[in-house]
Every structure is written in C-alpha cells, then in structure tokens.
Coordinates of C-alpha atoms in Angstrom, one line a residue:
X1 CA 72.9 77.4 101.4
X2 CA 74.6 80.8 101.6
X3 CA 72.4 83.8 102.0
X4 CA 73.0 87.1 100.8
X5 CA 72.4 89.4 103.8
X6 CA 72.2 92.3 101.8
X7 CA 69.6 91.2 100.1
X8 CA 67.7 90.0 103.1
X9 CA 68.2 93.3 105.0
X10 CA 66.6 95.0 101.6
X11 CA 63.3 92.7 101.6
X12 CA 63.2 93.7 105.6
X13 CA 63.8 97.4 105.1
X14 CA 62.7 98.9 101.6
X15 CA 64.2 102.1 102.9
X16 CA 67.9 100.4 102.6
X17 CA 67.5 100.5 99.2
X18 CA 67.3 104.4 99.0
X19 CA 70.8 104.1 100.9
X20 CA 72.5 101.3 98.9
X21 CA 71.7 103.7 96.1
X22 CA 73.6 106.3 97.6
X23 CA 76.3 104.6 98.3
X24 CA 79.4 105.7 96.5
X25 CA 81.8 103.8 93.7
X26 CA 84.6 102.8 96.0
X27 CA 81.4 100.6 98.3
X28 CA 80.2 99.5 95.5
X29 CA 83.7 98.4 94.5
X30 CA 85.0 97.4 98.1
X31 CA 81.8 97.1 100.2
X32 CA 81.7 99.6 102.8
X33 CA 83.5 97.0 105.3
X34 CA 86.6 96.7 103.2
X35 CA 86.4 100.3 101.7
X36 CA 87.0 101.2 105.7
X37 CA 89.9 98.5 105.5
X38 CA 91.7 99.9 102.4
X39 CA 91.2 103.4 102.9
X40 CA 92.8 102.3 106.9
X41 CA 95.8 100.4 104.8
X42 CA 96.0 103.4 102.3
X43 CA 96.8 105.7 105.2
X44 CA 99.6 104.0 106.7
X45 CA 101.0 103.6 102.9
X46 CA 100.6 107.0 101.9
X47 CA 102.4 108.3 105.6
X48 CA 105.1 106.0 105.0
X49 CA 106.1 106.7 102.0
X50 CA 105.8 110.4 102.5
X51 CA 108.6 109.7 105.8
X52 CA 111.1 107.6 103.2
X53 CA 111.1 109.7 100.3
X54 CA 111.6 113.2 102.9
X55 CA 114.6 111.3 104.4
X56 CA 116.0 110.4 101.5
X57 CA 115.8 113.9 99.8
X58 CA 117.4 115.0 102.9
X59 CA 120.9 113.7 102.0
X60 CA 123.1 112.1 104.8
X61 CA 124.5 115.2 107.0
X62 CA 127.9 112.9 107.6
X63 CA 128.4 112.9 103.7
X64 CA 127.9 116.6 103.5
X65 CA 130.6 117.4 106.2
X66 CA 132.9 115.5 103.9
X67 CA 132.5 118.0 101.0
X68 CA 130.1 115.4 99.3
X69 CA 127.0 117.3 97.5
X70 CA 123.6 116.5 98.9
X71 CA 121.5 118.6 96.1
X72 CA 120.0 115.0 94.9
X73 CA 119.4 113.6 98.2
X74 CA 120.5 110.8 99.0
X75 CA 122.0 108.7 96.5
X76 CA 124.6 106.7 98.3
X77 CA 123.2 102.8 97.2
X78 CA 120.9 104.1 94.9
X79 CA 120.7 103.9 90.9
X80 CA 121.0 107.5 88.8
X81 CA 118.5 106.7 86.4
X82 CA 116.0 106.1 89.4
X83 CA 116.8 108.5 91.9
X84 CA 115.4 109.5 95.4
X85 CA 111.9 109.8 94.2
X86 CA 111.4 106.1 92.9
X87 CA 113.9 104.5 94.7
X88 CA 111.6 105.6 98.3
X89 CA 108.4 104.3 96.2
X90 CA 110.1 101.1 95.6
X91 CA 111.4 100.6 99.1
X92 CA 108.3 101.2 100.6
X93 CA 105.9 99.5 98.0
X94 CA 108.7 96.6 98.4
X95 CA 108.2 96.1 102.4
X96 CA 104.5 97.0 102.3
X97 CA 103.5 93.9 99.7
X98 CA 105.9 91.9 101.1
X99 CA 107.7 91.3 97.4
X100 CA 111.7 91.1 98.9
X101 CA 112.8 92.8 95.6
X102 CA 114.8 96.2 95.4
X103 CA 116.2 98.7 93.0
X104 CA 118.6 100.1 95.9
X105 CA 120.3 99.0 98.7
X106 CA 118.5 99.0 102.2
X107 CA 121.5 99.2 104.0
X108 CA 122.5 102.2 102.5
X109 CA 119.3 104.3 103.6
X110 CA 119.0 107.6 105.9
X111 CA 118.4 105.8 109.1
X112 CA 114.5 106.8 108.9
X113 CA 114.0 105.9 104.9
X114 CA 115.1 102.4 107.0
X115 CA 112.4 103.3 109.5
X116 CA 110.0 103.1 107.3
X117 CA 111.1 99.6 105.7
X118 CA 111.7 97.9 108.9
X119 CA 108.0 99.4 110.4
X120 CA 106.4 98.2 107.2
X121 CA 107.2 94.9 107.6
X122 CA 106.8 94.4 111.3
X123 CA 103.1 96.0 111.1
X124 CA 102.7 93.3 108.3
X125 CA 99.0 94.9 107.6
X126 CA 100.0 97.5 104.8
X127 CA 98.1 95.4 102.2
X128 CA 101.0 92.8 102.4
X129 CA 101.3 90.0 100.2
X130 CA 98.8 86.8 99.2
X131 CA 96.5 88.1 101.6
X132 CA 98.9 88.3 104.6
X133 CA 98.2 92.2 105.2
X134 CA 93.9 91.7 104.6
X135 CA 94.0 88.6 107.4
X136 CA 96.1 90.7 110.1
X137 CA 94.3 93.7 109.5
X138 CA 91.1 92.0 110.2
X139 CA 92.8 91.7 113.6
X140 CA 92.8 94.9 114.6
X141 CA 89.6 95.9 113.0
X142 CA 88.8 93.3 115.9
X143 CA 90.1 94.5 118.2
X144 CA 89.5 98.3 117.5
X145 CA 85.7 97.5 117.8
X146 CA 86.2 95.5 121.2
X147 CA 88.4 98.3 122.5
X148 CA 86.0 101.2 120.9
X149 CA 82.7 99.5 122.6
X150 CA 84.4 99.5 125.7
X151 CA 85.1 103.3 125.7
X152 CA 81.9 104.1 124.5
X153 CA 79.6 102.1 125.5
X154 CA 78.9 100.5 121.9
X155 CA 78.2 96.8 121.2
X156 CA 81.3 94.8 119.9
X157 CA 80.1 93.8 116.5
X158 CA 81.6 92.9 113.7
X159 CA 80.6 91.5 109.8
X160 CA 77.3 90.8 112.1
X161 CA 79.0 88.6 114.7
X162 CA 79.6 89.6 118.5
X163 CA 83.0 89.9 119.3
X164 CA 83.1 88.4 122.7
X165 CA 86.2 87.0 125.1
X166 CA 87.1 84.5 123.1
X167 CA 87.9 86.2 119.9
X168 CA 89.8 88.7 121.9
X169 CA 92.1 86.1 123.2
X170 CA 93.0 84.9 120.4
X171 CA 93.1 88.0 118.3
X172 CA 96.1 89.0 121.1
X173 CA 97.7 85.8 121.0
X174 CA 97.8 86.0 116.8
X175 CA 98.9 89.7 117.2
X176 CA 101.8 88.9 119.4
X177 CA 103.0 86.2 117.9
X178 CA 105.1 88.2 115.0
X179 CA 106.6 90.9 117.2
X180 CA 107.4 88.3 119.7
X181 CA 109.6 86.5 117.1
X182 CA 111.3 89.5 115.6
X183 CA 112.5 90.5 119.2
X184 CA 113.7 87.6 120.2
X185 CA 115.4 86.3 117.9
X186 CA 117.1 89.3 117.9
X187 CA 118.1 89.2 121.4
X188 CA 119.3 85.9 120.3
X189 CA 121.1 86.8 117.6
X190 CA 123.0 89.6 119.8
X191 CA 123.4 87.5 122.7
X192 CA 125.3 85.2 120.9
X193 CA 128.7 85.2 118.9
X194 CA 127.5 82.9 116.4
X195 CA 125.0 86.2 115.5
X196 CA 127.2 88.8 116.5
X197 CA 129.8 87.3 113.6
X198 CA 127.5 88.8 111.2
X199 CA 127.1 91.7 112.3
X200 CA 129.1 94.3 110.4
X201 CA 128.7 97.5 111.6
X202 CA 129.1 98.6 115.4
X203 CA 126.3 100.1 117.6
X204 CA 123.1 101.7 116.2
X205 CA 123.5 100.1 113.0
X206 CA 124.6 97.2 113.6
X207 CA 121.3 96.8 115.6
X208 CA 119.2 97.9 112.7
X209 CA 121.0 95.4 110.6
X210 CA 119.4 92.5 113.2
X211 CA 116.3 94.1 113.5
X212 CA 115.1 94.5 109.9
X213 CA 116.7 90.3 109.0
X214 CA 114.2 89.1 111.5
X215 CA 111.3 91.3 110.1
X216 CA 112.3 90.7 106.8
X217 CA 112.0 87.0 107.9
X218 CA 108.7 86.8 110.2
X219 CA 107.0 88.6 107.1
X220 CA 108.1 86.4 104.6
X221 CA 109.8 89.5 102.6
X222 CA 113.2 88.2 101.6
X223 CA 115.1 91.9 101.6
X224 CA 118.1 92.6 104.0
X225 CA 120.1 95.2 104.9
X226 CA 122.6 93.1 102.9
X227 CA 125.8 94.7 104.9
X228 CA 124.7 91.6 107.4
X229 CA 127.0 88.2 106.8
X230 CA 124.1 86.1 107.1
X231 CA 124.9 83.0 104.8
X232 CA 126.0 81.1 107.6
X233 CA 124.3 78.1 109.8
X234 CA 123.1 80.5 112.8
X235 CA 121.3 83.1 109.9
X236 CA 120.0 80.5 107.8
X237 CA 118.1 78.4 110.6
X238 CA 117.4 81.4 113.0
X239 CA 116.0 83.4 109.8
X240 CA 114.0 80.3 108.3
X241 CA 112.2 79.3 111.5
X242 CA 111.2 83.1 112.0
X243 CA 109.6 82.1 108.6
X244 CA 108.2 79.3 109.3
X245 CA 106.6 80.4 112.8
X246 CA 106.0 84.1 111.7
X247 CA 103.3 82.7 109.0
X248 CA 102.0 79.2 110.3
X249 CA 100.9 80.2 113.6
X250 CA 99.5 83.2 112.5
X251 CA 97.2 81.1 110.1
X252 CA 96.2 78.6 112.6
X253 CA 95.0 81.1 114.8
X254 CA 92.8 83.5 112.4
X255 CA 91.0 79.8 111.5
X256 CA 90.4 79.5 115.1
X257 CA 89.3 82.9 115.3
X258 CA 87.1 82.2 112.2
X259 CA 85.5 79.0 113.5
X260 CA 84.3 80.8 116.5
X261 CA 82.8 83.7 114.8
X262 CA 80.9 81.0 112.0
X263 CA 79.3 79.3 114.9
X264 CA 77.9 82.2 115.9
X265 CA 74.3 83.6 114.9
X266 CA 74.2 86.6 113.0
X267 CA 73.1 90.0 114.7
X268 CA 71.0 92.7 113.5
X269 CA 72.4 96.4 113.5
X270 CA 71.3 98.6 116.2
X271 CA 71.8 101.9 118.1
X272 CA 74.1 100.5 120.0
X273 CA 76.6 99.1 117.0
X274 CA 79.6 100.7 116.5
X275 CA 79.9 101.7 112.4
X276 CA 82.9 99.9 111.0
X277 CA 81.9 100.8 107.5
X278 CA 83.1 104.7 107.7
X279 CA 86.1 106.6 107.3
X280 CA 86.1 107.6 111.1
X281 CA 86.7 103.5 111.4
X282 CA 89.1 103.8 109.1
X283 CA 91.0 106.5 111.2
X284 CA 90.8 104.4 114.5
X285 CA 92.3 101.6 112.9
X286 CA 95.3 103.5 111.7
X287 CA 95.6 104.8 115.4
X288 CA 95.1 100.8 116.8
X289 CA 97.9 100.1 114.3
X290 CA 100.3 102.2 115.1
X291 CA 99.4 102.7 118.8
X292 CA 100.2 98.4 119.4
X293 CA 103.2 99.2 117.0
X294 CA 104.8 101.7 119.5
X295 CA 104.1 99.0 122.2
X296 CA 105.6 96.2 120.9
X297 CA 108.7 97.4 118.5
X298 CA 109.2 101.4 119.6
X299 CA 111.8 100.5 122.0
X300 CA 114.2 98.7 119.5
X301 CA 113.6 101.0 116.9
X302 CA 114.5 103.7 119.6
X303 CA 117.9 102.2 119.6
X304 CA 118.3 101.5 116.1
X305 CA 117.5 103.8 113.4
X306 CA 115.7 106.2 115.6
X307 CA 119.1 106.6 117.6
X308 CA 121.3 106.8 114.0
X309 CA 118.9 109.2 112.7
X310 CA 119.8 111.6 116.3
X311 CA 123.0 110.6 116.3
X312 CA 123.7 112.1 112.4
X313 CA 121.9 115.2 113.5
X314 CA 123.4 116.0 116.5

C-alpha cells in the first residue's frame, strides 16, 4: 500500500504542520518539488522568448541595405495580421511543447530568432510535449543535486532517495543520447551527397538548415526550416530513426533510472540535504541546463546561426 509521506512526516513532526500552512498557492498547486521544476522550466521559456522576439524586432540589416524598411521588424516569412510580436510567441511556444505547428516560416528568421528554436528543441526540457520536457528535466534535477553535493559537501538526495553512482550513469547516458543523435546525423548528412542534395543554401545557413531537421527530429517536433529538400530516401530514413532513437532510448533509460531509485529505502531530511524545493534550486537547474547545453551543441550553433547572426552584423 502507498503511503502518503506527507502525512507521515506530519504525525512525526507536529511543527510541519505550522509550515505546510505557510506554504504558498503555487506548493500547494505544484508541490514545492515541481514548483522548483516549473519555475526552472519557466525561466528558460521566459529568456527564450525574450531573445526571439528582440531578434525579430530588429529587422534583417541585409534587407535594410537594400532600401527595404525595417520599422516592423522582421517580417520577411511572417503573416501581417500577426506580426513580430506573436509570430516570436508562436515560434518559441512551438519548439518548447514540442507541437511542430507554425504561423511563420522558420527558415525565414533572424539567425538568433532561429537560435532560439533550434536551442529549444535540443534542450528538450522547456515543458516539452506528453511529458517529454517533465522526464528530462528530472535528469538534471539529478544531476544538479549529485553535482551541488559534491561542491558543497551536501548529501545527494532526491524525492527522498540517495542519488548514488548508479543513477548518475545512467542519468549521463540518457542525457547524451539526444545531442549525440542530432550531431551525428548531421555530420552524416554533410558528409554525404545524398544529404548535401538537400541542402539549399551555402555556408552558415545551410548548416543551420541541418542542424534544426535533426533537432526537429530527435524531439519529435515535426517543424523545419522548410528551405531544406528533405522529401527524399536519405531525409526520410535519417530523420525518422533520429525519431525513433531520440525518444525510445530515452524512455528505457529513465525506467531504469526509476527502478533503481524504487528499490531504494526512503531517507529522512537532514542538515546535510540539499533543498530542491526552493527557487535557488530552481536557478541551479537553469545554469545545469544551459551549462551541459553549451557543452554539447555550442560549437555547431557557433557555426550556424551564431556565425549568420555575426556575419549580418559585420
């Protein structure tokens, strides 16, 4: 039978009643554990979209050179009625939950309004779709306790279990799984003239092109930089088993990672445990995001939109 632990630390302690009481509407709503989660997933929404819709107000400095007025931003691609303002909210609420729709074409954004698309989907943990973003963010709430309790001498807990060797390998197999399969099979895709056919635009965005079909694909989003010829045999199987691997092994992991921590017998809250249920949590997972995302994916977006986007300036 399932216990309540809540309810068991309250019998234990009558003082935790006093602080359950205290406890605000959005722990009450979330639980302090996932308020710490969504206010973490919230952050990396709110600074994306911020980044998209400045790019896009920004206009495209090549366009202005020709004479073309940039007063509206942006608007090559993008529907009057809609604009700069919603067409960023869409892109980025589009690549953050995973949904594949649009109401403007990718292809035709300011080379960091695609940043911000492409980053989206190869974090895969800004809320994402059917769950996708909660179980990968549980990841690095992992692994931001085991690297935390390290640096500070705190005990790696988490939800009440230790988090000990075992988790941690498989929490950095699971985690380098999805970059590992947009990168390669874009090296493939370059490396080969079956791939390169698609390709329709030369250097920096050309790479982009790549980059953001093979996170579109390991995410499970379904949107494209739709410049790309990809409707041929090389796309459709190189793109479909980036979907196929990108979620499936993922899954099989976390239940592995799972298993372990059910065996395991629950731990009561010290001194020595690292909080997960604050906002100060919440700020060190947004670092642990972004920090593995430089790792793993800054170098290709160096020479892809990061590049374009210096490139325009200069």
């Amino acid at each position: 039978m399932a216990r309540d632990r809540r309810a068991c630390r309250k019998a234990e302690n009558p003082q935790s009643v006093l602080a359950d009481k205290r406890e605000g509407i959005t722990a009450k709503l979330f639980g302090r554990e996932g308020r710490s989660v969504f206010l973490a997933m919230s952050i990396l929404f709110v600074i994306g979209l911020s980044l998209c819709f400045w790019s896009e107000s920004q206009g495209n400095p090549a366009l202005a050179e020709v004479g073309l007025s940039q007063s509206q931003g942006s608007m090559e691609g993008k529907e009057v009625r809609f604009g700069v303002p919603q067409s960023a909210l869409f892109t980025t609420v589009t690549t953050s939950f995973t949904t594949g729709t649009v109401n403007n074409m990718h292809d035709t954004l300011t080379p960091m309004g695609g940043f911000v698309a492409m980053l989206h989907m190869m974090l895969n943990v800004v809320f994402g779709g059917k769950g996708v973003g909660l179980m990968n963010m549980i990841l690095y709430a992992l692994l931001a306790v085991f690297i935390c309790g390290l640096m500070v001498g705190r005990t790696p807990e988490y939800l009440g279990k230790k988090i000990e060797g075992r988790e941690m390998k498989l929490t950095a197999l699971c985690i380098i799984i999805h970059p590992l399969l947009i990168l390669t099979f874009t090296a493939i895709a370059l490396a080969t003239t079956a791939g390169r056919a698609g390709v329709t635009n030369e250097g920096f965005h050309g790479l982009s092109q790549v980059l953001y079909e093979f996170a579109s694909s390991a995410a499970n989003n379904g949107s494209g930089f739709e410049g790309l010829a990809d409707n041929t045999l090389f796309w459709n199987v190189t793109t479909g088993a980036a979907m196929f691997f990108g979620r499936y092994l993922s899954i099989v992991i976390q239940l592995a990672i799972a298993g372990s921590l059910m065996k395991k017998h629950e731990v009561n809250e010290s001194a020595g445990t690292l909080r997960t249920g604050t906002g100060s949590f919440s700020i060190i997972l947004v670092f642990v995001v972004y920090i593995f995302a430089a790792l793993t994916f800054f170098p290709a977006l160096a020479l892809g939109p990061i590049a374009e986007q210096l490139t325009l300036l200069g």
